[in-house]
Coordinates of C-alpha atoms and ligand atoms in Angstrom, one line a residue:
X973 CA -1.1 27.9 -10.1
X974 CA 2.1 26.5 -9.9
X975 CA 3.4 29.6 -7.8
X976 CA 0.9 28.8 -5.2
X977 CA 1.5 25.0 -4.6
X978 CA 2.0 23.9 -0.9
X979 CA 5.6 22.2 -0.6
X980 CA 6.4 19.8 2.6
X981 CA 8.2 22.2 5.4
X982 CA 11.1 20.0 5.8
X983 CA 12.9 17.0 4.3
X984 CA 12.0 14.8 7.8
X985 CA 8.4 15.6 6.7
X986 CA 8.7 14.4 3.0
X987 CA 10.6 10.7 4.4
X988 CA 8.1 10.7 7.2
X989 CA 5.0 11.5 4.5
X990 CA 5.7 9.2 2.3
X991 CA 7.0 6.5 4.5
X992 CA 3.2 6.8 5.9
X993 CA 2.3 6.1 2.4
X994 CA 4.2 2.9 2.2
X995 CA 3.9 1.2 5.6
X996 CA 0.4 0.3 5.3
X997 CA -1.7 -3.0 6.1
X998 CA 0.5 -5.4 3.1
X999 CA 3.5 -4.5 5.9
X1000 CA 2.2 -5.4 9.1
X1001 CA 0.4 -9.3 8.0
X1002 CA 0.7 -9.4 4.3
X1003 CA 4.8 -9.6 4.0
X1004 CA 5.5 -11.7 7.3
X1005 CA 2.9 -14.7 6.2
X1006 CA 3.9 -14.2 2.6
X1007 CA 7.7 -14.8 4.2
X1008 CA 6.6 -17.5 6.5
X1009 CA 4.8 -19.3 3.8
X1010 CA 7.4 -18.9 1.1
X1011 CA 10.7 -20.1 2.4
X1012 CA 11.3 -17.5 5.2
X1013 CA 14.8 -16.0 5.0
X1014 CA 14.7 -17.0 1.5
X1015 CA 12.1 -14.7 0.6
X1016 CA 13.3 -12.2 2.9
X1017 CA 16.4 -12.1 0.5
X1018 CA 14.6 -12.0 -2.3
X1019 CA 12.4 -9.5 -1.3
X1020 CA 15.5 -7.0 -0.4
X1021 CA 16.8 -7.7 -3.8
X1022 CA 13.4 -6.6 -5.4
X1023 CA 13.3 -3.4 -3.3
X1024 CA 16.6 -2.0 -3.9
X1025 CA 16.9 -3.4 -7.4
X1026 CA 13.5 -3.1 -9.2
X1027 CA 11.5 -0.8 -6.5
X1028 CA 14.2 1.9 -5.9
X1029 CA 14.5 3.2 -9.3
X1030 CA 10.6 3.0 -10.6
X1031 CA 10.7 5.3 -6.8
X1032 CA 12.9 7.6 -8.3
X1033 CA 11.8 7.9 -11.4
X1034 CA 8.3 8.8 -10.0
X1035 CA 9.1 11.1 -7.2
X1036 CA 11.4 13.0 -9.7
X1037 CA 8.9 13.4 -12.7
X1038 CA 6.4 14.8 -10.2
X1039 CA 9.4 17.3 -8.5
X1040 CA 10.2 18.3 -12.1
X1041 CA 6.1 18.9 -13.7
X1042 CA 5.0 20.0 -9.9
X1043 CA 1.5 19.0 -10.9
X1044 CA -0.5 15.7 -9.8
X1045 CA 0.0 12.6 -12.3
X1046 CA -2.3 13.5 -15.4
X1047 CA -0.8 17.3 -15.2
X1048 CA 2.6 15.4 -15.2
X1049 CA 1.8 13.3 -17.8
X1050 CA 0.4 16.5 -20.0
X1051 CA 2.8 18.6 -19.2
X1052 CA 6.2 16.3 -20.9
X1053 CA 4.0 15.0 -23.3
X1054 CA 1.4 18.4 -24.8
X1055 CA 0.8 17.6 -28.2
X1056 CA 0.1 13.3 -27.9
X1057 CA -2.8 11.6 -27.7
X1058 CA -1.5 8.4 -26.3
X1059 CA 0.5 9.3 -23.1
X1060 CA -2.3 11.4 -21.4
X1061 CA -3.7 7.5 -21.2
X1062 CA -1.6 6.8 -18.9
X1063 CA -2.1 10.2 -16.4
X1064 CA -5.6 8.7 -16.7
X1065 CA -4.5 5.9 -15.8
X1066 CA -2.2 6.8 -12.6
X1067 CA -5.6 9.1 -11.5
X1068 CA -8.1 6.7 -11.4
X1069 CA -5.9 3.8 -10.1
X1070 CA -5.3 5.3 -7.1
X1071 CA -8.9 7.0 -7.2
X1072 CA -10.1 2.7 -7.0
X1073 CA -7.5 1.5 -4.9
X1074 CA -8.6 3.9 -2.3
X1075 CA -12.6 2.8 -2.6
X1076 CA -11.9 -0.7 -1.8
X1077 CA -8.7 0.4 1.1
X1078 CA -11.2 2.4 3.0
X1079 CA -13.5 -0.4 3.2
X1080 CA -10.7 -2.1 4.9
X1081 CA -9.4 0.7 6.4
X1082 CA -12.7 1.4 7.9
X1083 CA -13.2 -2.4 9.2
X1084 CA -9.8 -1.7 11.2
X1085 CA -11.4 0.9 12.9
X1086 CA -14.6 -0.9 13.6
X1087 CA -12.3 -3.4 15.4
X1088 CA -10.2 -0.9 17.7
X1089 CA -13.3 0.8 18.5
X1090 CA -14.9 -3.0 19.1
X1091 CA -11.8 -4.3 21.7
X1092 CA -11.7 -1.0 23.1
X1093 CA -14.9 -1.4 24.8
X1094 CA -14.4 -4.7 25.7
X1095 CA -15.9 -6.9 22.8
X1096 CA -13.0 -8.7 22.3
X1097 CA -14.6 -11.9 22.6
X1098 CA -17.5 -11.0 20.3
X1099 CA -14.5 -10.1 17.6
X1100 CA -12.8 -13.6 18.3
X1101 CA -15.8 -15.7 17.4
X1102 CA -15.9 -18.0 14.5
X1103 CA -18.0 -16.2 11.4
X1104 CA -18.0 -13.0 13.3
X1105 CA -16.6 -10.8 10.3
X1106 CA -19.1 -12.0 8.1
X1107 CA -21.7 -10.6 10.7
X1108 CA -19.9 -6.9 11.3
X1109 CA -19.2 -6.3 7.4
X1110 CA -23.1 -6.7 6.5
X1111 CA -24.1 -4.8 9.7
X1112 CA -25.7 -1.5 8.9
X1113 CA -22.7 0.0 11.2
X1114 CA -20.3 -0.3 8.8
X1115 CA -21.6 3.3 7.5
X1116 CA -20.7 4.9 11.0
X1117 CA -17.4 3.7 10.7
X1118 CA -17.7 4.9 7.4
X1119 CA -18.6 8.0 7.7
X1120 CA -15.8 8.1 11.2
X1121 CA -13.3 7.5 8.9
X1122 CA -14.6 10.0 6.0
X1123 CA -14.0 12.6 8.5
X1124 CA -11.0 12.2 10.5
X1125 CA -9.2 11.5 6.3
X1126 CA -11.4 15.0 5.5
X1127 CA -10.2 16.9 8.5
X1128 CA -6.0 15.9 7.6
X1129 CA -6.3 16.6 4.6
X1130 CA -8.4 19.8 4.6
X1131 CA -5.2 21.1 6.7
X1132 CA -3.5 20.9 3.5
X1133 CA 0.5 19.4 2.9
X1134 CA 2.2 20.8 5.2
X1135 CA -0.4 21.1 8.0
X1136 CA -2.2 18.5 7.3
X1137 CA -0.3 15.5 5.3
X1138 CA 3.1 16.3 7.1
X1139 CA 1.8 16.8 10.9
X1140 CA -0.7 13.9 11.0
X1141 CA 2.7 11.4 9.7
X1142 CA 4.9 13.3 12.1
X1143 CA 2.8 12.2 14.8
X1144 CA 1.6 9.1 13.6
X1145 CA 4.7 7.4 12.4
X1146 CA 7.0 7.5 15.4
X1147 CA 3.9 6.6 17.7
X1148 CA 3.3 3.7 15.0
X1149 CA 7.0 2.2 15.5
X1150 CA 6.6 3.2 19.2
X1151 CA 4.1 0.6 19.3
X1152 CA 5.2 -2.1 16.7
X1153 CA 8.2 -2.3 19.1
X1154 CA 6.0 -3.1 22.0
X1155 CA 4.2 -5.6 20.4
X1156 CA 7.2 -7.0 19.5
X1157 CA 8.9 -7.4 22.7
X1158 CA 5.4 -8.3 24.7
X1159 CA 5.2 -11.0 21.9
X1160 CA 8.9 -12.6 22.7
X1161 CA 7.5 -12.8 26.1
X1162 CA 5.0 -15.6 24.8
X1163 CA 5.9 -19.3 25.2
X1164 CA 6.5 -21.3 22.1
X1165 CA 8.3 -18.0 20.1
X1166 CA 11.4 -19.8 18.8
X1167 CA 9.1 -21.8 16.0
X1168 CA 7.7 -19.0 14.3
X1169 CA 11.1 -17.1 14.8
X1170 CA 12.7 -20.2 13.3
X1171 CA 10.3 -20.4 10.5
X1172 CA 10.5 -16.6 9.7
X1173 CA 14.1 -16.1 9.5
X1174 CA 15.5 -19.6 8.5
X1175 CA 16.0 -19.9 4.8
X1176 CA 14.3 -22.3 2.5
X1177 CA 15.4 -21.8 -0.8
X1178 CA 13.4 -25.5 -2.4
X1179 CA 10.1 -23.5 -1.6
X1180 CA 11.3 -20.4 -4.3
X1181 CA 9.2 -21.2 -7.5
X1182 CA 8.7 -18.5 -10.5
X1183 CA 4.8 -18.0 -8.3
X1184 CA 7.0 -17.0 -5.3
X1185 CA 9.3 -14.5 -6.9
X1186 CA 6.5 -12.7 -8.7
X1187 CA 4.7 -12.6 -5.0
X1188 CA 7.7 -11.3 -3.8
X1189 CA 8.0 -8.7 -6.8
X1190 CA 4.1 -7.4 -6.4
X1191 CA 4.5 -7.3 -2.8
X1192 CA 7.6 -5.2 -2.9
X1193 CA 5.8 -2.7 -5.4
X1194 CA 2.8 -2.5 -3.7
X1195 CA 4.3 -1.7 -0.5
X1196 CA 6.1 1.1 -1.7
X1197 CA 3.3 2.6 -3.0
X1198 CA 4.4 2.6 -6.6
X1199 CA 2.2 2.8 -9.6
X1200 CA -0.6 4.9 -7.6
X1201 CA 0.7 7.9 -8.6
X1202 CA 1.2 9.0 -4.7
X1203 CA 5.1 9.7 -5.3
X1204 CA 4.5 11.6 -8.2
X1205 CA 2.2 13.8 -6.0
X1206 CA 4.2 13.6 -3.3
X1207 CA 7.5 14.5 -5.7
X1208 CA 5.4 17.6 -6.2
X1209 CA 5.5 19.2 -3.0
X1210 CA 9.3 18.4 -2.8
X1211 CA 12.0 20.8 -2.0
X1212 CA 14.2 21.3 -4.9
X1213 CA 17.0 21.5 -2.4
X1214 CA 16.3 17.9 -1.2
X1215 CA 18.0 15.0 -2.6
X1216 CA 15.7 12.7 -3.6
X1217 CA 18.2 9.8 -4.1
X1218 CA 18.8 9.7 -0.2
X1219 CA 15.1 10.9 0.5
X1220 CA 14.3 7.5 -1.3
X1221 CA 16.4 5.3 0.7
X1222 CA 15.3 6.1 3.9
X1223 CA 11.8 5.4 2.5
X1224 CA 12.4 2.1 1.0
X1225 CA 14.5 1.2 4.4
X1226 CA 12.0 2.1 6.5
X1227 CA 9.0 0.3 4.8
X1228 CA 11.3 -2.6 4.5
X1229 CA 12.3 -2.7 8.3
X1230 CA 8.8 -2.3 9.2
X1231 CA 7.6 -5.2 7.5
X1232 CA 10.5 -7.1 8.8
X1233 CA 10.1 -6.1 12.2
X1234 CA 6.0 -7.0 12.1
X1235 CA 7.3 -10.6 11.0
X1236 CA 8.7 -10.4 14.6
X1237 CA 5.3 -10.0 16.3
X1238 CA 2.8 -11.8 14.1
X1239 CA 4.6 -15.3 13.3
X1240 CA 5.5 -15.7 16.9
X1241 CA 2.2 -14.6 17.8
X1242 CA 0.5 -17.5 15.9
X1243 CA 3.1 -20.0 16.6
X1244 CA 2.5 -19.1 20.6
X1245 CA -0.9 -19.9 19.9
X1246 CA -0.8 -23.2 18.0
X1247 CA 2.7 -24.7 18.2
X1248 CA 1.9 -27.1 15.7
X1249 CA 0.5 -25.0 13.0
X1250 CA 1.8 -25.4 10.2
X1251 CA 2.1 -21.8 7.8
X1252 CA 1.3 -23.1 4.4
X1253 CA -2.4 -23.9 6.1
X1254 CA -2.5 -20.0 7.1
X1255 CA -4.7 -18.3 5.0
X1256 CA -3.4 -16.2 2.0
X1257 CA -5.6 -13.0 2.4
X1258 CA -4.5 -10.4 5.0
X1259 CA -8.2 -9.9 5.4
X1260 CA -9.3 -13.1 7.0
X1261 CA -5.7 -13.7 9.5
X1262 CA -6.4 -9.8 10.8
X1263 CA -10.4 -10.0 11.4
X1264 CA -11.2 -13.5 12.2
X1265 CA -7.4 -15.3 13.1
X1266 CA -5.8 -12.6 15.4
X1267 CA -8.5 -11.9 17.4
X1268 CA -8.8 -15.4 18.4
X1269 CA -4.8 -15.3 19.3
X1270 CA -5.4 -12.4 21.4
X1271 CA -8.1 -13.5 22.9
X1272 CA -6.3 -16.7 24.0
X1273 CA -3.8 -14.5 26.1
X1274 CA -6.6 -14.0 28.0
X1275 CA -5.5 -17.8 30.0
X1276 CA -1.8 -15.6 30.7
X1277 CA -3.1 -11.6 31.3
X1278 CA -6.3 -11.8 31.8
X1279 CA -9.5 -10.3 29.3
X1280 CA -8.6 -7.0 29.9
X1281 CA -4.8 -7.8 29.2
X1282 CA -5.9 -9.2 25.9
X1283 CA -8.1 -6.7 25.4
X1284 CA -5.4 -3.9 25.5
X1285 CA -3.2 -6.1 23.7
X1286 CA -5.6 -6.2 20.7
X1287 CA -6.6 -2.5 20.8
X1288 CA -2.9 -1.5 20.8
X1289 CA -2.6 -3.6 17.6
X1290 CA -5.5 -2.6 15.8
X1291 CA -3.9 1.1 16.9
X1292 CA -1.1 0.2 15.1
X1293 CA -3.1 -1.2 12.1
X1294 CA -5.3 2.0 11.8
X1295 CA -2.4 4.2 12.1
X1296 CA -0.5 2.4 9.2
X1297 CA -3.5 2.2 6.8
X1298 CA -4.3 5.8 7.6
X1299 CA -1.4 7.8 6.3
X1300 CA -1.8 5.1 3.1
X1301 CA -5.2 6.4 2.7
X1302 CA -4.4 9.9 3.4
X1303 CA -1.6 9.6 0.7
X1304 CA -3.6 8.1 -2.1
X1305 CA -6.8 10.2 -1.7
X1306 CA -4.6 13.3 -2.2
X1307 CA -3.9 12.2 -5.5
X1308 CA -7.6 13.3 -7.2
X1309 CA -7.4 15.9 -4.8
X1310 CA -4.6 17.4 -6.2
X1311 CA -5.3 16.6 -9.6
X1312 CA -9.3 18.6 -9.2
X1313 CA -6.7 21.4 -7.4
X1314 CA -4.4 21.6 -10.7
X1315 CA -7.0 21.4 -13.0
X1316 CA -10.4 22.7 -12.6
X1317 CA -8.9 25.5 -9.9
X1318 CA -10.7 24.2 -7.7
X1319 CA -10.2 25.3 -3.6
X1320 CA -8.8 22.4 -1.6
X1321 CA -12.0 22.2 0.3
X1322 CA -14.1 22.0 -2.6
X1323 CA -11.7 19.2 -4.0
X1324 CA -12.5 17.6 -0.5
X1325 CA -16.2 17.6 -1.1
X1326 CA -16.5 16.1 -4.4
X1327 CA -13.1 13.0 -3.8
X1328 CA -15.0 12.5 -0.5
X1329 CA -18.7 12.2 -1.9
X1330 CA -17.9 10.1 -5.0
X1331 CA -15.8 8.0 -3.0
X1332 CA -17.8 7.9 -0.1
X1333 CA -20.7 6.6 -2.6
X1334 CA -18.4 3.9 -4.3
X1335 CA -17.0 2.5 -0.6
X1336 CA -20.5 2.2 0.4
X1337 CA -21.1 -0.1 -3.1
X1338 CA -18.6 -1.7 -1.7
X1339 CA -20.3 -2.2 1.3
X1340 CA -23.2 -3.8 0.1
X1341 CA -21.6 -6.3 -2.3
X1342 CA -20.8 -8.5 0.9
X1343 CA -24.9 -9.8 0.5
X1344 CA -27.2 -6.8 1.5
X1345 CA -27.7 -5.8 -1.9
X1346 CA -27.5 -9.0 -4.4
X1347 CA -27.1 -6.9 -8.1
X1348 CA -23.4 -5.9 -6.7
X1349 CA -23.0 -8.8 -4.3
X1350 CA -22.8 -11.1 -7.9
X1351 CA -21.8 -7.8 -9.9
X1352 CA -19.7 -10.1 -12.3
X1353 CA -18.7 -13.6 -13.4
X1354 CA -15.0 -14.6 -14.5
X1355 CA -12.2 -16.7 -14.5
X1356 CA -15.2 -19.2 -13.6
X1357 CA -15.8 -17.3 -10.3
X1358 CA -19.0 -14.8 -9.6
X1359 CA -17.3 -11.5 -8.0
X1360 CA -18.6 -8.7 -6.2
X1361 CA -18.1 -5.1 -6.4
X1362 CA -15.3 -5.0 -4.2
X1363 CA -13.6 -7.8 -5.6
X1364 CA -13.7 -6.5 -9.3
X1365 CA -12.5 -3.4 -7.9
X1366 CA -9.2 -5.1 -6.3
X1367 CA -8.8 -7.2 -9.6
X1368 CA -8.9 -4.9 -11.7
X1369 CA -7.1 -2.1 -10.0
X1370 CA -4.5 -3.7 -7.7
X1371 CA -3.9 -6.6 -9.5
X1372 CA -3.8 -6.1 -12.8
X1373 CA -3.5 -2.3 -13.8
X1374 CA -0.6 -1.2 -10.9
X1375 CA 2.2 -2.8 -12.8
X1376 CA 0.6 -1.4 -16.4
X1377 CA 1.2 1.6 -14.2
X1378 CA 4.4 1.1 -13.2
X1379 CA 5.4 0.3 -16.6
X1380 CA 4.1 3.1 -18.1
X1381 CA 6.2 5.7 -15.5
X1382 CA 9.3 3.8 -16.9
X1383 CA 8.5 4.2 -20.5
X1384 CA 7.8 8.1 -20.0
X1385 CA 11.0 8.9 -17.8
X1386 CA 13.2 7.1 -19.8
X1387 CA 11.4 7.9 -23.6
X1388 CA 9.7 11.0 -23.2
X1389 CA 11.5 13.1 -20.4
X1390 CA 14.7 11.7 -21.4
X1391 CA 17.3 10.5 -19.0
X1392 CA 18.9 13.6 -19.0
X1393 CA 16.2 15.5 -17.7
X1394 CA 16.0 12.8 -15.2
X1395 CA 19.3 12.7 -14.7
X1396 CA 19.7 16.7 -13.9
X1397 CA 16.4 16.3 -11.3
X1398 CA 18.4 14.1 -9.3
X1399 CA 21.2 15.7 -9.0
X1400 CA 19.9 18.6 -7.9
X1401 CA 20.9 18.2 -3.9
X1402 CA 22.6 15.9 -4.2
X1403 CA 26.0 16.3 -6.4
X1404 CA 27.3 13.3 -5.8
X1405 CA 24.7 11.2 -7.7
X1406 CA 26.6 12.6 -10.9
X1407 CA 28.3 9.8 -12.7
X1408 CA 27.9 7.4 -10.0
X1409 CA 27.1 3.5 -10.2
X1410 CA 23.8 4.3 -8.9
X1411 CA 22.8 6.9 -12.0
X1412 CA 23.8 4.4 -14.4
X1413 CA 22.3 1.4 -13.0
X1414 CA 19.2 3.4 -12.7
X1415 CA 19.3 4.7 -16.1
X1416 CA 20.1 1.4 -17.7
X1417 CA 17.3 -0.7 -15.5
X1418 CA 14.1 1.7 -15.8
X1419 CA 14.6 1.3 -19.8
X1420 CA 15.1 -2.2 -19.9
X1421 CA 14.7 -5.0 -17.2
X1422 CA 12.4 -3.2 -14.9
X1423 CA 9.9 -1.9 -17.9
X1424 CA 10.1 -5.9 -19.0
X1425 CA 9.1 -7.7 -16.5
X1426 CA 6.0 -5.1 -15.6
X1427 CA 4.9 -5.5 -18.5
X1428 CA 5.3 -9.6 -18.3
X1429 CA 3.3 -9.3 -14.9
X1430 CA 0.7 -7.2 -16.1
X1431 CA 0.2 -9.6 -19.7
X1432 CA 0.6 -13.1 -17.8
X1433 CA -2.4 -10.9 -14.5
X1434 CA -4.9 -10.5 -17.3
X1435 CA -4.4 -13.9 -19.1
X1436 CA -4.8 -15.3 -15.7
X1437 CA -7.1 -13.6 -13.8
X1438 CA -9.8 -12.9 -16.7
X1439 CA -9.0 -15.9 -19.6
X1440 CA -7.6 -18.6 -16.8
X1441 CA -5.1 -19.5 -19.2
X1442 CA -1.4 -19.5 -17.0
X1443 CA 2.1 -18.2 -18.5
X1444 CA 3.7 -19.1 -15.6
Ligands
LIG2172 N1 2.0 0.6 0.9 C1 0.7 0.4 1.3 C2 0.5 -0.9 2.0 O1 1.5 -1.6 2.2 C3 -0.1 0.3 0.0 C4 -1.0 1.4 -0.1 C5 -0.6 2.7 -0.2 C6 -2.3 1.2 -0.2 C7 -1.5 3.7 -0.3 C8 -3.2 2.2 -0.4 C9 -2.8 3.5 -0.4 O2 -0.6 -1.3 2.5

C-alpha cells in the first residue's frame, strides 16, 4: 500500500495545503475579538509566543511522525507502537477527533454558505434582521446547503492529494488573501477606524489573567490545526526531500498573519459602525458576531454605497469565510478517509461514500438539535446546563479531547519514536537543523513543558466543563 500513496507534487502545494488547513473561521473573527477583548497588542504578543514556542514543535512533531509511518494517524500510532495495547488509544483517538470536529464544522461551514448564497441574491437585509439565524438554522434548507456542501467537499477530494487537496488550496488560498486584502483596505476607508485600530493594536497588559493566556494557548492550537491529526496525514503525503522545519514556518506565519491581518478588517468594521461600542460587550462565540452582528454592519454601509454596495461587500466576505472554512474541512475529512484507505484497502471513492454518508447523517443530527427534533435538541444535561447534540459534540471534541490529543503526540514522539528518530526525520532536507538551537529547544519542550501544560488544560477542561469545579 505504502508504494502506492499519493504524495503532494511540490513543496508550495504542501505550505499552501496545509496552510488551508489552518486558516479557517477561529482566524478570520475568533482571534481579532479574542485580541480586542483581551488587552489587544498584549494578547497579540502572547499569542506569537504561544505559536512559535508551544505550537511550532507539537507541528513538527506531528508532520514528522506522519512523514516517517506514511499512514493516517491510527496506522501511525500502530506502526511505532505494534505489540501495545495502550497507545493504539490514542490513534483512536486522533481518528475520531477529527472525524467529530468535522460533524459539527460542516454545520458551520454549511451556514457560511447559506449566507453567501443569501447576500448574493440580494437578501442582505433579511440576513441582517434581529433573530434571523435562529429562523435559517431550523429551516428545512439547511439540508440543501447541506447536501451543496457534501458535494463540492466530495468532488475535491475524490480528485485525490495532488489533484484534488493541492489544486483546490492553490486556487483558493491566494484568491482568499486576494480578498482579505480588499476587505481590509475598503474597511480603512470607513469613518471612525482609528478606535478599533487603537483598541486592536494598543497593548493592555492589566487585562492578561491566567483565563486569557489559556484562551490565547487554545486559540493558537486550534488554529494550527493541531491535535486533529490533519498534519500527521498531511506529513504523509510529504516529500522526503522537503524540509519540514522551514515547511512549518511558513505555515505557522501564514496562519498567524492571517489572523492578524482579519483583526484589520473586522474591529474597524465594528468600531465604524458603533463608535462607542465597547469590545468586552461583543459576544464571545464566533457564531453569533458572523450570522447575526456582521450582517447588520454591512448592511448599515448601505447609508455610504448603497444596498447593492453592501450587498457585494457582504458576499465578498462570506467568500472569504467559505473559502477559509473549506480547505479546513477538506483537510480534516481526509483524515478517516485516509485512514479507511490504509486500512480496509478501500478505493478512495469508496472511502468517500461511507466518511460522506456517516457524516452527512451525524451533521444532519446536528441539524435538528437547534429545536426541530426535541430528543437531541435537550440531548444532555451538565455543568448545570441542558445541551444539544451539537453542543456535546464541540465540548467534548474541541474542547476537551484536542489538547488530550496534543498531549498524547508529544508523549509518543518523544517516548516511543525516540528523539532520535525524530531527530533524523527532520533533518532530512534540511541539514542545517542538525545540532541547532532549534533541535534542542524542540527536543527539550515536546518532553517537558509543552506535554505539561496539555495535560493541565485538558484536566482543569473536564473538571470544568463537566464537574463545574475551577483549577484556575
Ligand atoms: N484552523 C482551523 C480554524 O482556525 C481549525 C480547523 C481546521 C477546524 C480543520 C476544522 C478543520 O478554523
Amino acid at each position: 500500500m505504502a508504494n502506492s500513496r499519493e504524495i503532494f507534487g511540490s513543496r508550495i502545494g504542501f505550505i499552501l495545503a496545509a496552510a488551508g488547513s489552518a486558516v479557517g473561521i477561529g482566524n478570520l473573527v475568533g482571534f481579532p475579538v479574542n485580541a480586542a477583548k483581551n488587552g489587544g497588542g498584549a494578547f497579540l504578543i502572547i499569542y506569537a509566543l504561544f505559536v512559535f514556542l508551544f505550537c511550532l514543535p507539537v507541528m513538527l512533531a506531528e508532520i514528522a511522525v506522519g512523514r516517517h509511518s506514511t499512514k493516517n494517524p491510527l496506522g501511525t500510532y500502530q506502526s511505532l507502537a505494534p505489540t501495545s495495547r495502550l497507545w493504539p488509544i490514542g490513534g483512536w483517538l486522533a481518528l475520531i477527533t477529527p472525524y467529530m470536529i468535522a460533524v459539527f464544522y460542516a454545520v458551520i461551514t454549511m451556514w457560511v454558505l447559506g449566507y453567501l448564497i443569501l447576500s448574493a441574491t440580494g437578501n442582505l437585509e433579511q440576513l441582517a434582521t434581529p433573530g434571523y439565524f435562529g429562523e435559517f438554522i431550523n429551516a428545512k434548507t439547511a439540508f440543501v446547503y447541506l447536501a451543496l456542501l457534501a458535494g463540492t467537499v466530495g468532488l475535491i477530494l475524490s480528485a485525490g492529494v495532488q489533484d484534488g487537496i493541492e489544486r483546490a488550496a492553490k486556487v483558493m488560498m491566494p484568491m482568499l488573501f486576494i480578498i482579505l486584502i480588499g476587505l481590509v483596505v475598503f474597511v480603512l476607508t470607513r469613518d471612525n477606524v482609528m478606535v478599533g485600530i487603537k483598541f486592536y493594536l494598543i497593548p493592555d497588559f492589566s487585562k492578561i489573567t491566567i483565563q486569557v493566556i489559556n484562551g490565547a494557548m487554545s486559540q493558537a492550537f486550534f488554529s494550527l490545526s493541531l491535535g486533529m491529526g490533519i498534519l500527521i496525514t498531511y506529513g504523509s503525503y510529504m516529500d522526503k526531500q522537503d524540509s519540514i522545519v522551514a515547511s512549518s514556518k511558513i505555515v505557522a506565519l501564514a496562519d498567524t498573519g492571517v489572523a492578524f491581518i482579519a483583526g484589520l478588517m473586522i474591529l474597524p468594521a465594528i468600531f465604524s459602525f458603533n463608535p462607542n461600542i465597547n469590545p468586552q460587550e461583543l459576544s464571545e462565540s464566533s457564531i453569533s458576531l458572523i450570522f447575526s452582528f456582521l450582517p447588520q454592519i454591512f448592511l448599515s454601509m448601505q447609508d455610504s454605497i448603497g444596498y447593492f454596495g453592501a450587498s457585494l461587500v457582504a458576499t465578498t466576505f462570506f467568500l472569504l469565510t467559505f473559502f477559509a472554512a473549506l480547505t479546513s474541512l477538506v483537510s480534516i475529512i481526509e483524515v478517516p478517509v485516509a485512514a479507511l484507505i490504509d486500512h480496509k484497502r478501500s478505493s478512495r471513492k469508496q472511502a468517500l461514500i461511507t466518511v460522506g454518508f456517516t457524516m452527512i447523517l451525524m451533521s444532519a443530527i446536528c441539524i435538528v438539535s437547534f429545536g426541530m427534533v426535541e430528543f437531541f435538541t435537550r440531548f444532555a444535561e451538565y455543568g448545570g446546563q441542558s445541551k444539544s447534540f451539537f453542543d456535546v459534540v464541540i465540548d467534548i471534541f474541541y474542547e476537551t479531547i484536542l489538547p488530550l490529543n496534543g498531549f498524547l503526540v508529544c508523549m509518543l514522539v518523544s517516548f516511543r519514536w525516540k528523539k532520535a528518530n525524530f531527530d533524523r526525520e527532520l533533518e532530512l532536507g534540511d541539514p542545517d537543523y542538525k545540532g541547532s538551537l532549534l533541535e534542542r529547544y524542540v527536543n527539550v519542550s515536546l518532553e517537558t513543558i509543552i506535554p505539561l501544560m496539555l495535560l493541565f488544560v485538558f484536566i482543569n477542561t473536564v473538571l470544568f466543563k463537566f464537574f463545574g469545579y475551577r483549577i484556575i
